[in-house]
């Protein structure tokens, strides 16, 4: 499970990298966040259905499906990740995957390696964190594949939320954890956003029209990892 990620790019850098146009003064986003946690509000990029242009919005990390009866039913971190292998199964994942795909800007993510620690004659399980980033001399932000949903509470207020899509780990991540976020290549952003013509008229989209082939591990040789000291606010 990918339970923490980091962002060192401010909203202007995100807008330049991901082709966001227009005024962003209404968005309040911390310039950096090296410990992004579940249930926090984070910048997400999606395609505006009216204009067709990319837009940046704030959403809660931890997907609440549109058919939820109560927010309390989905509290906690259980819906922060959506497994690529099950996206076409349960309605909770299938509905947003068919019609509400988004990307989540990031500059890195964390995974924890479980180890045995011998202290004297006692053995205990510990977890050692690692930070994973891109091998990029420009230090540009990259994109997790995501899905989002909008839920209306009994008072009439809307909550928009997202989940990060995960897949099997590549050769770099696998020694630490068996899962990793799906990271999209820039040339695939438009395809990830695109809603099929069929789905505008049908309740369910044929699997052949969904971008399932993009849900693969990112090339390991394009990434790097370092052990992370939790006391250091900047792991990079």
C-alpha atoms as a printed R data frame, in Angstrom:
    type eleno elety resid chain resno       x       y       z
1   ATOM     1    CA   UNK     A     1   0.000   0.000   0.000
2   ATOM     2    CA   UNK     A     2   1.242   3.477  -0.840
3   ATOM     3    CA   UNK     A     3   0.366   5.431   2.271
4   ATOM     4    CA   UNK     A     4   2.606   8.495   2.007
5   ATOM     5    CA   UNK     A     5   3.950  10.620  -0.806
6   ATOM     6    CA   UNK     A     6   5.709  13.951  -1.151
7   ATOM     7    CA   UNK     A     7   5.475  17.131  -3.183
8   ATOM     8    CA   UNK     A     8   8.153  19.817  -3.380
9   ATOM     9    CA   UNK     A     9   6.617  21.695  -6.346
10  ATOM    10    CA   UNK     A    10   4.414  24.730  -5.734
11  ATOM    11    CA   UNK     A    11   1.210  25.317  -7.687
12  ATOM    12    CA   UNK     A    12   2.918  27.460 -10.319
13  ATOM    13    CA   UNK     A    13   5.436  24.694 -11.054
14  ATOM    14    CA   UNK     A    14   2.598  22.183 -11.208
15  ATOM    15    CA   UNK     A    15   0.669  24.388 -13.623
16  ATOM    16    CA   UNK     A    16   3.675  24.747 -15.910
17  ATOM    17    CA   UNK     A    17   4.498  21.036 -15.851
18  ATOM    18    CA   UNK     A    18   0.983  19.748 -16.426
19  ATOM    19    CA   UNK     A    19  -0.353  22.411 -18.783
20  ATOM    20    CA   UNK     A    20  -2.827  24.126 -16.452
21  ATOM    21    CA   UNK     A    21  -4.108  27.458 -17.734
22  ATOM    22    CA   UNK     A    22  -6.056  30.201 -16.017
23  ATOM    23    CA   UNK     A    23  -6.062  31.859 -12.620
24  ATOM    24    CA   UNK     A    24  -4.992  29.676  -9.683
25  ATOM    25    CA   UNK     A    25  -5.246  32.347  -6.999
26  ATOM    26    CA   UNK     A    26  -8.302  30.648  -5.506
27  ATOM    27    CA   UNK     A    27  -6.275  27.529  -4.674
28  ATOM    28    CA   UNK     A    28  -4.437  27.487  -1.367
29  ATOM    29    CA   UNK     A    29  -1.678  24.889  -1.659
30  ATOM    30    CA   UNK     A    30   1.379  24.565   0.562
31  ATOM    31    CA   UNK     A    31   4.548  25.248  -1.483
32  ATOM    32    CA   UNK     A    32   5.990  21.904  -0.305
33  ATOM    33    CA   UNK     A    33   4.705  18.919   1.630
34  ATOM    34    CA   UNK     A    34   7.156  16.127   2.414
35  ATOM    35    CA   UNK     A    35   4.699  13.976   4.341
36  ATOM    36    CA   UNK     A    36   1.370  13.813   2.520
37  ATOM    37    CA   UNK     A    37  -0.977  11.656   4.561
38  ATOM    38    CA   UNK     A    38  -4.361  10.018   3.970
39  ATOM    39    CA   UNK     A    39  -7.452  12.177   4.519
40  ATOM    40    CA   UNK     A    40  -5.503  15.361   3.743
41  ATOM    41    CA   UNK     A    41  -6.590  17.749   0.985
42  ATOM    42    CA   UNK     A    42  -4.259  17.721  -2.013
43  ATOM    43    CA   UNK     A    43  -4.006  19.129  -5.561
44  ATOM    44    CA   UNK     A    44  -5.416  16.883  -8.265
45  ATOM    45    CA   UNK     A    45  -5.484  17.439 -12.029
46  ATOM    46    CA   UNK     A    46  -8.433  16.388 -14.174
47  ATOM    47    CA   UNK     A    47 -10.041  17.290 -17.473
48  ATOM    48    CA   UNK     A    48 -12.869  19.839 -17.302
49  ATOM    49    CA   UNK     A    49 -15.890  18.194 -18.907
50  ATOM    50    CA   UNK     A    50 -17.253  21.458 -20.320
51  ATOM    51    CA   UNK     A    51 -14.091  23.023 -21.730
52  ATOM    52    CA   UNK     A    52 -11.956  19.918 -22.268
53  ATOM    53    CA   UNK     A    53  -9.006  21.704 -20.660
54  ATOM    54    CA   UNK     A    54  -6.958  20.458 -17.748
55  ATOM    55    CA   UNK     A    55  -7.770  21.974 -14.387
56  ATOM    56    CA   UNK     A    56  -6.275  21.769 -10.916
57  ATOM    57    CA   UNK     A    57  -8.619  21.234  -7.969
58  ATOM    58    CA   UNK     A    58  -8.302  20.253  -4.330
59  ATOM    59    CA   UNK     A    59  -9.592  16.869  -3.187
60  ATOM    60    CA   UNK     A    60  -9.472  14.652  -0.126
61  ATOM    61    CA   UNK     A    61  -7.135  11.648  -0.313
62  ATOM    62    CA   UNK     A    62  -9.320   8.640   0.426
63  ATOM    63    CA   UNK     A    63 -12.088   7.956  -2.066
64  ATOM    64    CA   UNK     A    64 -15.724   8.190  -0.945
65  ATOM    65    CA   UNK     A    65 -17.982   6.676  -3.630
66  ATOM    66    CA   UNK     A    66 -20.927   8.666  -4.911
67  ATOM    67    CA   UNK     A    67 -23.379   6.083  -3.589
68  ATOM    68    CA   UNK     A    68 -22.065   6.206   0.019
69  ATOM    69    CA   UNK     A    69 -24.787   6.585   2.630
70  ATOM    70    CA   UNK     A    70 -22.488   8.001   5.292
71  ATOM    71    CA   UNK     A    71 -18.989   9.445   5.358
72  ATOM    72    CA   UNK     A    72 -18.272   7.497   8.529
73  ATOM    73    CA   UNK     A    73 -18.509   4.272   6.531
74  ATOM    74    CA   UNK     A    74 -15.356   5.278   4.651
75  ATOM    75    CA   UNK     A    75 -13.268   6.954   7.333
76  ATOM    76    CA   UNK     A    76  -9.654   5.857   7.675
77  ATOM    77    CA   UNK     A    77  -7.094   4.940   5.046
78  ATOM    78    CA   UNK     A    78  -8.799   1.936   3.479
79  ATOM    79    CA   UNK     A    79  -9.716   3.705   0.217
80  ATOM    80    CA   UNK     A    80  -6.546   5.689  -0.460
81  ATOM    81    CA   UNK     A    81  -5.377   3.093  -3.011
82  ATOM    82    CA   UNK     A    82  -7.185   1.309  -5.832
83  ATOM    83    CA   UNK     A    83  -5.566  -1.886  -7.092
84  ATOM    84    CA   UNK     A    84  -5.132  -1.878 -10.867
85  ATOM    85    CA   UNK     A    85  -6.171  -5.537 -11.018
86  ATOM    86    CA   UNK     A    86  -9.627  -4.822  -9.539
87  ATOM    87    CA   UNK     A    87 -10.575  -1.515 -11.189
88  ATOM    88    CA   UNK     A    88 -13.146  -3.122 -13.458
89  ATOM    89    CA   UNK     A    89 -14.756  -5.100 -10.647
90  ATOM    90    CA   UNK     A    90 -16.628  -3.462  -7.774
91  ATOM    91    CA   UNK     A    91 -18.748  -0.403  -8.594
92  ATOM    92    CA   UNK     A    92 -16.787   1.634  -6.050
93  ATOM    93    CA   UNK     A    93 -13.744   1.480  -8.315
94  ATOM    94    CA   UNK     A    94 -15.298   0.732 -11.712
95  ATOM    95    CA   UNK     A    95 -17.550   3.802 -11.914
96  ATOM    96    CA   UNK     A    96 -14.797   6.397 -11.337
97  ATOM    97    CA   UNK     A    97 -12.341   4.419 -13.462
98  ATOM    98    CA   UNK     A    98 -14.743   4.552 -16.393
99  ATOM    99    CA   UNK     A    99 -15.600   8.245 -16.146
100 ATOM   100    CA   UNK     A   100 -13.511  10.081 -13.532
101 ATOM   101    CA   UNK     A   101  -9.831   9.511 -14.087
102 ATOM   102    CA   UNK     A   102  -7.337  12.078 -12.784
103 ATOM   103    CA   UNK     A   103  -3.630  12.489 -12.105
104 ATOM   104    CA   UNK     A   104  -2.039  13.287  -8.768
105 ATOM   105    CA   UNK     A   105   1.114  15.440  -8.925
106 ATOM   106    CA   UNK     A   106   4.019  14.135  -6.852
107 ATOM   107    CA   UNK     A   107   7.770  14.401  -6.492
108 ATOM   108    CA   UNK     A   108   8.255  11.105  -4.721
109 ATOM   109    CA   UNK     A   109   6.667   8.460  -2.545
110 ATOM   110    CA   UNK     A   110   7.573   6.344   0.450
111 ATOM   111    CA   UNK     A   111   7.497   2.626   1.120
112 ATOM   112    CA   UNK     A   112   8.503   0.749   4.274
113 ATOM   113    CA   UNK     A   113  10.678  -2.354   4.425
114 ATOM   114    CA   UNK     A   114   9.859  -4.745   7.260
115 ATOM   115    CA   UNK     A   115  12.935  -5.955   9.128
116 ATOM   116    CA   UNK     A   116  13.849  -8.027  12.178
117 ATOM   117    CA   UNK     A   117  15.689  -6.005  14.825
118 ATOM   118    CA   UNK     A   118  17.791  -7.923  17.343
119 ATOM   119    CA   UNK     A   119  18.233  -6.054  20.617
120 ATOM   120    CA   UNK     A   120  20.042  -8.258  23.087
121 ATOM   121    CA   UNK     A   121  18.137 -11.527  23.158
122 ATOM   122    CA   UNK     A   122  14.896  -9.954  21.967
123 ATOM   123    CA   UNK     A   123  13.738  -9.827  18.370
124 ATOM   124    CA   UNK     A   124  11.180  -7.305  17.145
125 ATOM   125    CA   UNK     A   125   9.695  -6.260  13.826
126 ATOM   126    CA   UNK     A   126  10.570  -2.773  12.623
127 ATOM   127    CA   UNK     A   127   9.826  -0.839   9.428
128 ATOM   128    CA   UNK     A   128  12.491   1.161   7.620
129 ATOM   129    CA   UNK     A   129  11.238   3.882   5.230
130 ATOM   130    CA   UNK     A   130  12.632   4.529   1.776
131 ATOM   131    CA   UNK     A   131  11.959   7.497  -0.487
132 ATOM   132    CA   UNK     A   132  11.495   6.837  -4.219
133 ATOM   133    CA   UNK     A   133  12.001   9.607  -6.766
134 ATOM   134    CA   UNK     A   134  12.737  10.062 -10.455
135 ATOM   135    CA   UNK     A   135  16.192  10.261 -12.037
136 ATOM   136    CA   UNK     A   136  15.451  13.692 -13.421
137 ATOM   137    CA   UNK     A   137  18.075  16.488 -13.502
138 ATOM   138    CA   UNK     A   138  15.245  19.017 -13.765
139 ATOM   139    CA   UNK     A   139  13.506  17.619 -10.660
140 ATOM   140    CA   UNK     A   140  10.167  17.903 -12.428
141 ATOM   141    CA   UNK     A   141   7.031  16.610 -10.701
142 ATOM   142    CA   UNK     A   142   5.482  13.446 -12.114
143 ATOM   143    CA   UNK     A   143   1.976  11.981 -12.076
144 ATOM   144    CA   UNK     A   144   0.305   9.120 -10.263
145 ATOM   145    CA   UNK     A   145  -2.680   7.611 -12.042
146 ATOM   146    CA   UNK     A   146  -5.772   8.361  -9.988
147 ATOM   147    CA   UNK     A   147  -9.541   8.119  -9.898
148 ATOM   148    CA   UNK     A   148 -11.921  10.518  -8.197
149 ATOM   149    CA   UNK     A   149 -15.474  10.720  -6.977
150 ATOM   150    CA   UNK     A   150 -17.968  13.317  -5.733
151 ATOM   151    CA   UNK     A   151 -20.224  12.576  -2.762
152 ATOM   152    CA   UNK     A   152 -23.096  14.729  -1.518
153 ATOM   153    CA   UNK     A   153 -23.699  14.743   2.224
154 ATOM   154    CA   UNK     A   154 -27.169  15.064   3.786
155 ATOM   155    CA   UNK     A   155 -26.747  18.836   4.168
156 ATOM   156    CA   UNK     A   156 -26.181  19.223   0.427
157 ATOM   157    CA   UNK     A   157 -22.420  19.865   0.541
158 ATOM   158    CA   UNK     A   158 -20.161  18.107  -1.941
159 ATOM   159    CA   UNK     A   159 -16.985  16.227  -1.056
160 ATOM   160    CA   UNK     A   160 -14.571  15.428  -3.867
161 ATOM   161    CA   UNK     A   161 -12.067  12.677  -3.119
162 ATOM   162    CA   UNK     A   162  -9.473  10.549  -4.887
163 ATOM   163    CA   UNK     A   163  -7.550   7.300  -4.754
164 ATOM   164    CA   UNK     A   164  -4.123   6.475  -6.175
165 ATOM   165    CA   UNK     A   165  -4.021   3.473  -8.505
166 ATOM   166    CA   UNK     A   166  -1.387   0.896  -7.551
167 ATOM   167    CA   UNK     A   167   0.240  -1.970  -9.414
168 ATOM   168    CA   UNK     A   168   2.889  -4.612  -8.813
169 ATOM   169    CA   UNK     A   169   6.302  -3.285  -7.833
170 ATOM   170    CA   UNK     A   170   9.141  -2.879 -10.310
171 ATOM   171    CA   UNK     A   171  12.664  -4.210  -9.695
172 ATOM   172    CA   UNK     A   172  13.669  -1.152  -7.648
173 ATOM   173    CA   UNK     A   173  10.658  -1.096  -5.327
174 ATOM   174    CA   UNK     A   174  10.094  -4.854  -4.985
175 ATOM   175    CA   UNK     A   175  12.819  -5.489  -2.357
176 ATOM   176    CA   UNK     A   176  11.058  -2.920  -0.149
177 ATOM   177    CA   UNK     A   177   7.376  -3.489  -0.950
178 ATOM   178    CA   UNK     A   178   5.340  -5.583  -3.395
179 ATOM   179    CA   UNK     A   179   3.158  -2.661  -4.580
180 ATOM   180    CA   UNK     A   180   3.833   0.778  -6.038
181 ATOM   181    CA   UNK     A   181   1.776   3.648  -7.477
182 ATOM   182    CA   UNK     A   182   1.037   3.618 -11.190
183 ATOM   183    CA   UNK     A   183   3.169   6.432 -12.646
184 ATOM   184    CA   UNK     A   184   2.068   7.785 -16.009
185 ATOM   185    CA   UNK     A   185   4.324   8.937 -18.819
186 ATOM   186    CA   UNK     A   186   3.610  12.532 -19.981
187 ATOM   187    CA   UNK     A   187   2.618  11.301 -23.455
188 ATOM   188    CA   UNK     A   188  -0.126   9.209 -21.840
189 ATOM   189    CA   UNK     A   189  -1.828  11.978 -19.839
190 ATOM   190    CA   UNK     A   190  -4.367  12.852 -22.524
191 ATOM   191    CA   UNK     A   191  -5.344   9.251 -23.054
192 ATOM   192    CA   UNK     A   192  -5.769   8.746 -19.312
193 ATOM   193    CA   UNK     A   193  -8.104  11.756 -19.141
194 ATOM   194    CA   UNK     A   194 -10.131  10.885 -22.245
195 ATOM   195    CA   UNK     A   195 -13.623   9.534 -21.710
196 ATOM   196    CA   UNK     A   196 -14.756   7.135 -24.402
197 ATOM   197    CA   UNK     A   197 -17.575   8.094 -26.751
198 ATOM   198    CA   UNK     A   198 -19.418   4.923 -25.822
199 ATOM   199    CA   UNK     A   199 -19.560   5.675 -22.128
200 ATOM   200    CA   UNK     A   200 -21.493   8.905 -22.728
201 ATOM   201    CA   UNK     A   201 -24.482   6.792 -23.777
202 ATOM   202    CA   UNK     A   202 -24.045   3.552 -21.843
203 ATOM   203    CA   UNK     A   203 -23.927   2.728 -18.160
204 ATOM   204    CA   UNK     A   204 -20.832   0.590 -18.513
205 ATOM   205    CA   UNK     A   205 -17.784   1.020 -20.736
206 ATOM   206    CA   UNK     A   206 -16.400  -1.950 -22.720
207 ATOM   207    CA   UNK     A   207 -13.147  -3.069 -21.160
208 ATOM   208    CA   UNK     A   208 -11.430  -2.744 -24.535
209 ATOM   209    CA   UNK     A   209 -11.940   1.032 -24.443
210 ATOM   210    CA   UNK     A   210 -10.348   1.542 -21.025
211 ATOM   211    CA   UNK     A   211  -6.623   2.425 -20.676
212 ATOM   212    CA   UNK     A   212  -5.793  -0.789 -18.845
213 ATOM   213    CA   UNK     A   213  -2.462  -1.099 -20.642
214 ATOM   214    CA   UNK     A   214  -1.216   2.024 -18.828
215 ATOM   215    CA   UNK     A   215  -1.557   0.301 -15.452
216 ATOM   216    CA   UNK     A   216   1.950  -1.113 -15.401
217 ATOM   217    CA   UNK     A   217   5.050  -0.666 -13.226
218 ATOM   218    CA   UNK     A   218   7.194   2.341 -14.106
219 ATOM   219    CA   UNK     A   219  10.652   1.488 -15.529
220 ATOM   220    CA   UNK     A   220  12.977   0.854 -12.606
221 ATOM   221    CA   UNK     A   221  16.005   2.333 -14.356
222 ATOM   222    CA   UNK     A   222  14.274   5.730 -14.496
223 ATOM   223    CA   UNK     A   223  13.879   5.830 -10.708
224 ATOM   224    CA   UNK     A   224  16.074   5.992  -7.620
225 ATOM   225    CA   UNK     A   225  15.626   5.301  -3.913
226 ATOM   226    CA   UNK     A   226  17.293   6.367  -0.688
227 ATOM   227    CA   UNK     A   227  16.770   5.326   2.940
228 ATOM   228    CA   UNK     A   228  14.710   7.989   4.661
229 ATOM   229    CA   UNK     A   229  15.212   9.484   8.103
230 ATOM   230    CA   UNK     A   230  11.722  10.330   9.411
231 ATOM   231    CA   UNK     A   231  13.242  13.158  11.464
232 ATOM   232    CA   UNK     A   232  14.491  14.859   8.302
233 ATOM   233    CA   UNK     A   233  11.681  16.951   6.763
234 ATOM   234    CA   UNK     A   234  13.397  16.901   3.371
235 ATOM   235    CA   UNK     A   235  14.338  13.382   2.202
236 ATOM   236    CA   UNK     A   236  15.756  14.471  -1.147
